[in-house]
XYZ file of N, CA, C and O in Angstrom:
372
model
N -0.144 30.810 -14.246
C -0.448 30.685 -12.829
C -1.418 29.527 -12.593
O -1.181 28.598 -11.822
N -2.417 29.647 -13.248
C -3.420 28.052 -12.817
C -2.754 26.588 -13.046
O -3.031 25.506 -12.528
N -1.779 26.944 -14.003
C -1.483 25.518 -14.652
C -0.173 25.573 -13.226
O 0.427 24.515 -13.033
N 0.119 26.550 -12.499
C 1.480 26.084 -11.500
C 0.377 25.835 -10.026
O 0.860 25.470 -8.953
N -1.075 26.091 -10.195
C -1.814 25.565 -8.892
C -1.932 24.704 -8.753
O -1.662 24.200 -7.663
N -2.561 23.788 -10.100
C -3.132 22.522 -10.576
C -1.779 21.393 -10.080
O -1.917 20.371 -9.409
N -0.565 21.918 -10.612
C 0.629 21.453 -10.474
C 1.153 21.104 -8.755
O 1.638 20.035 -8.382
N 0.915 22.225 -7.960
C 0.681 21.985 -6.743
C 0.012 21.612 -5.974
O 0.372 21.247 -4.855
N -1.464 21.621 -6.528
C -2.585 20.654 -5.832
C -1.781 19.239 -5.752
O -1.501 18.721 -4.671
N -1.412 18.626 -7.112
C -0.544 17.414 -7.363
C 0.028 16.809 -6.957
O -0.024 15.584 -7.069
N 1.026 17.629 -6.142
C 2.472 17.321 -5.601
C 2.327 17.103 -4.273
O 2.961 16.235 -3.673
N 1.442 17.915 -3.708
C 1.802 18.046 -2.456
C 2.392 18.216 -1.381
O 2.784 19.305 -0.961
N 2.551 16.762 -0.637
C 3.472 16.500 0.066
C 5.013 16.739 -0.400
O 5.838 17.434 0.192
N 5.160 16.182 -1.303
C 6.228 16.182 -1.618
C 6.698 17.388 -2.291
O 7.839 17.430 -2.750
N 5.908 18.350 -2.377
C 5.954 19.984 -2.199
C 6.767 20.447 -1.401
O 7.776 21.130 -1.578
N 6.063 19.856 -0.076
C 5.935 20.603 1.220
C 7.693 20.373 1.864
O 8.385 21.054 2.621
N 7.894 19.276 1.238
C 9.176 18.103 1.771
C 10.365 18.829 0.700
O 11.573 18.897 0.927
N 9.720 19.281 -0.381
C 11.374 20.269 -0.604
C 11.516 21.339 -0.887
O 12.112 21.809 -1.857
N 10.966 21.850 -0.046
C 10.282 23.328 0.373
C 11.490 23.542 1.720
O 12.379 24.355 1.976
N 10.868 22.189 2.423
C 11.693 22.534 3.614
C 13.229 21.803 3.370
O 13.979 21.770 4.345
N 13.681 21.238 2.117
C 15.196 20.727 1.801
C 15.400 19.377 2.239
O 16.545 18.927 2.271
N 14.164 18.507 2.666
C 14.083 17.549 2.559
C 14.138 16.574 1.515
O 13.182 16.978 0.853
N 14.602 15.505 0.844
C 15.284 14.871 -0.073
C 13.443 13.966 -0.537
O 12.662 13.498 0.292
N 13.288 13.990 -1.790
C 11.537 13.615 -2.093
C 11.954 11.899 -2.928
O 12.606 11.793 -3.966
N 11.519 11.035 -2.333
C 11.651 10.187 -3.001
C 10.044 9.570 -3.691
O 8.917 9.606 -3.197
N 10.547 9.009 -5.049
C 9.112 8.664 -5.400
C 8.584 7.406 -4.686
O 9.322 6.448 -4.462
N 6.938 7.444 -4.241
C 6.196 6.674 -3.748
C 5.959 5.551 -4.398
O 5.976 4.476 -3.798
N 5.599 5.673 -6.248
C 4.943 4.958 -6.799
C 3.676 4.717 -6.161
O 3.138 5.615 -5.513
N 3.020 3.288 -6.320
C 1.493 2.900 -5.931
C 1.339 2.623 -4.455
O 0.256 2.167 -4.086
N 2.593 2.913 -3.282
C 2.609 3.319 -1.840
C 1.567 4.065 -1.604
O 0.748 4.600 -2.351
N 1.730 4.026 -0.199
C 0.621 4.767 0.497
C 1.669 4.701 1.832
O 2.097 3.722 2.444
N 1.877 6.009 2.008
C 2.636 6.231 3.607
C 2.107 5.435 4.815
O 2.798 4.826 5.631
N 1.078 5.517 4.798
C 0.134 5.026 5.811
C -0.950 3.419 5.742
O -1.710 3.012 6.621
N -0.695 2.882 4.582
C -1.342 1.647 3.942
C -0.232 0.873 3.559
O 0.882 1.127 3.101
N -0.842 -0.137 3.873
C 0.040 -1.479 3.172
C -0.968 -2.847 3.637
O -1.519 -3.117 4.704
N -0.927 -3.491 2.424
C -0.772 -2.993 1.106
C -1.577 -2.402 0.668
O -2.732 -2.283 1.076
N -0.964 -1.829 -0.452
C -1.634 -0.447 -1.277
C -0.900 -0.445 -2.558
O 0.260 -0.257 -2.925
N -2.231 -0.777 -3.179
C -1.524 -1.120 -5.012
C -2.639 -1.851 -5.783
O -3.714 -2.230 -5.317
N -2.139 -1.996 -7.189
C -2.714 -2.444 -8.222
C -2.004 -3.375 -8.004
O -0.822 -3.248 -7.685
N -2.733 -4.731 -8.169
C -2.265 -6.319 -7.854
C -2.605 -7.421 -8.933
O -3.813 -7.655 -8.912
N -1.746 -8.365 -10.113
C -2.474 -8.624 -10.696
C -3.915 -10.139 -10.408
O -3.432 -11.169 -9.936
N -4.883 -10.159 -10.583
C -5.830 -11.234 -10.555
C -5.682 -12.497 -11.417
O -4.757 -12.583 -12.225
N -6.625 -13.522 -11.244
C -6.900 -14.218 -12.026
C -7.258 -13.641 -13.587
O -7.833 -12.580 -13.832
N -6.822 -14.505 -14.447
C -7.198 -14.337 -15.516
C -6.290 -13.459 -16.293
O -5.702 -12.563 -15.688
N -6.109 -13.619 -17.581
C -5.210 -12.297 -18.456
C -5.600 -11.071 -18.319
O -6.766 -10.698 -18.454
N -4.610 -10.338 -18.030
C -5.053 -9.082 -17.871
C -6.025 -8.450 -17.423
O -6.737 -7.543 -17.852
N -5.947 -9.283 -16.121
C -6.513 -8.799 -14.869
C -5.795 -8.346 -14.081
O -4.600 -8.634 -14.016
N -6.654 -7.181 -12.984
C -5.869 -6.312 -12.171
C -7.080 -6.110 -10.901
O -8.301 -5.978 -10.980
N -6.490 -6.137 -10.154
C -7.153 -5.319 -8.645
C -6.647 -4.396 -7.925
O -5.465 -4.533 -7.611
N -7.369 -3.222 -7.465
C -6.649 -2.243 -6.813
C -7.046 -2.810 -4.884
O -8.140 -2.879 -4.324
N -5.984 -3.044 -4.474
C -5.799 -3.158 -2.567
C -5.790 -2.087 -1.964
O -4.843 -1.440 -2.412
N -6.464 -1.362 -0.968
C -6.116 -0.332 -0.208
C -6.489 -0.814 1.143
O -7.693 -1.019 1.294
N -5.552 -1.085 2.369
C -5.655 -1.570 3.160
C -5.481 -0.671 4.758
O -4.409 -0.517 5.341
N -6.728 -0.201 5.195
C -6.285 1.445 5.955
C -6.109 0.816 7.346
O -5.447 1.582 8.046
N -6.595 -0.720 8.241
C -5.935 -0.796 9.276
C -6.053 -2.143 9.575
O -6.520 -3.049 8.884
N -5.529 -2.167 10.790
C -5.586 -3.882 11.254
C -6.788 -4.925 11.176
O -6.658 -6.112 10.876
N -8.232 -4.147 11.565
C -9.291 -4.693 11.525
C -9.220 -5.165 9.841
O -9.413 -6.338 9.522
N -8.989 -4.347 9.066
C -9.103 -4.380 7.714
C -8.414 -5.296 7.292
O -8.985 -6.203 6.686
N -7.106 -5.337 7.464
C -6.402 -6.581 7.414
C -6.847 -7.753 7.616
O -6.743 -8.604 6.732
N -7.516 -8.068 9.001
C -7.822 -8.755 9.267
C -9.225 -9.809 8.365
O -9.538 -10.943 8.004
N -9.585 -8.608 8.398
C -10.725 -9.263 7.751
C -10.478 -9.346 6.107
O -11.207 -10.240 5.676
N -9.596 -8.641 4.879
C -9.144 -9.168 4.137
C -8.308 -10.596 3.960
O -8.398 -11.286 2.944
N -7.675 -10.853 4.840
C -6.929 -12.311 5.197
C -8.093 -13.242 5.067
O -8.126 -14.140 4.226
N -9.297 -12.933 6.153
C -10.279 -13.943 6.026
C -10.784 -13.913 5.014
O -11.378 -14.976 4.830
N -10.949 -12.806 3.679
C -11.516 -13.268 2.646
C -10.995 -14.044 1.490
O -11.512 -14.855 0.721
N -9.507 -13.407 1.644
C -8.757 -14.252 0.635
C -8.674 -15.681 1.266
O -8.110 -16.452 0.490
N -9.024 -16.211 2.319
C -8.889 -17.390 2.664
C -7.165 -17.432 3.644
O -6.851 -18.577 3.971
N -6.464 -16.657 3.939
C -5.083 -16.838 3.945
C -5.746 -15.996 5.714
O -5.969 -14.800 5.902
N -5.855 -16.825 6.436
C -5.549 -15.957 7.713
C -4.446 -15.972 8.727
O -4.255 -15.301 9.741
N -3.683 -17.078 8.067
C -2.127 -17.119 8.755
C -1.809 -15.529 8.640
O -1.663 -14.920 9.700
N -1.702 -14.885 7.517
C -1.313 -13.844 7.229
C -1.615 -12.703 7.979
O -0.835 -11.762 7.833
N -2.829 -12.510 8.970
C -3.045 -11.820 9.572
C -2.023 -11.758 11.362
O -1.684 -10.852 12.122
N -1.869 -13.268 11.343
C -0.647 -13.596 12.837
C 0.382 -13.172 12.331
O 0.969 -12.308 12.983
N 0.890 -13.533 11.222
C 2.379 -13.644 10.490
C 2.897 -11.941 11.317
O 2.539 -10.863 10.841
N 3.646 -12.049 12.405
C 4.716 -10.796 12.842
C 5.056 -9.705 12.295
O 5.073 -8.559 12.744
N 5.501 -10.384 10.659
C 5.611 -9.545 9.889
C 4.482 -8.523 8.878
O 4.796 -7.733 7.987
N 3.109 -8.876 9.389
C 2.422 -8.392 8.633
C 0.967 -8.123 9.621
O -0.163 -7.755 9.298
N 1.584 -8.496 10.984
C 0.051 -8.096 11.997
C -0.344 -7.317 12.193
O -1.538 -7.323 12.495
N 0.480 -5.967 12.152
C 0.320 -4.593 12.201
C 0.444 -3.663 11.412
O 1.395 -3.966 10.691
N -0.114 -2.314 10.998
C 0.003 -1.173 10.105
C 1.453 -1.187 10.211
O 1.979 -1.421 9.123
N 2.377 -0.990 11.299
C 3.589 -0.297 11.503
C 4.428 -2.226 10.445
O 5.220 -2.172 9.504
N 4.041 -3.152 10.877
C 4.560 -4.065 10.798
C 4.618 -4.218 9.191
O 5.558 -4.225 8.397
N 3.471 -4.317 9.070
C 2.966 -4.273 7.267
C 4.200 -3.491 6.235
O 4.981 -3.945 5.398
N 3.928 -2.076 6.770
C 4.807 -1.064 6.124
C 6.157 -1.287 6.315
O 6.911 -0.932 5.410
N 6.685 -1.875 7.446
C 8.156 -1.983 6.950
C 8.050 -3.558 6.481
O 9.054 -4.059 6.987
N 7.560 -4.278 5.989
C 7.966 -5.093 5.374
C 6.940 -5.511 3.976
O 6.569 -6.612 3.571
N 6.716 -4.303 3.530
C 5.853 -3.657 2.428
C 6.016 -4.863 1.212
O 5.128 -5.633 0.845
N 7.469 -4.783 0.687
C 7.695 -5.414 -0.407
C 7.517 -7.215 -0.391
O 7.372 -7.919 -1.391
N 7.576 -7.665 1.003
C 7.954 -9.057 1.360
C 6.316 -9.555 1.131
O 6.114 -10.621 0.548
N 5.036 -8.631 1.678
C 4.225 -8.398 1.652
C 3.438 -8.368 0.545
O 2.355 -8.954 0.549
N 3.902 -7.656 -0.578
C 3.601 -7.555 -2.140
C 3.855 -9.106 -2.848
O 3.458 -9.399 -3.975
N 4.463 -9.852 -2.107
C 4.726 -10.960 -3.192
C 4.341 -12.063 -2.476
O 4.474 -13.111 -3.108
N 3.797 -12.200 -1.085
C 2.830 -13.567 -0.716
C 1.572 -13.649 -1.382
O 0.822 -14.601 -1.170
């Protein structure tokens, strides 16, 4: 029994989603609600950074740090809603 709580603490959502016969696809390093959201690699060998990006202001002001603030106008990436559907296009500028 603890080891099937621990197991459900885990899952969660995606508990809850085929519970009710909803079809669970894996997230990987997604975030329903973030983009981007991930381990990204850096400068240098085997380097890594983790991104978690929770809203527009945030965006915004990440663009200005990486120096890239086109990226914050860019249509495709001005908004939370905008970001997330074009998640992957996003992952590779």
């Amino acid at each position: 029994i603890a080891a099937r709580e621990v197991a459900s603490a885990l899952v969660g959502d995606a508990l809850l989603l085929a519970a009710a016969g909803q079809d669970v696809q894996r997230a990987g390093n997604g975030h329903p609600a973030m983009a981007p959201h991930g381990v990204y690699p850096a400068n240098g060998e085997d380097r890594w950074i983790a991104i978690a990006i929770a809203g527009d202001d945030d965006w915004r002001a990440f663009a200005d740090l990486i120096e890239r603030p086109e990226l914050a106008r860019d249509p495709r990436f001005a908004t939370v809603g905008a970001r997330l559907a074009h998640r992957e296009e996003l992952d590779t500028v």
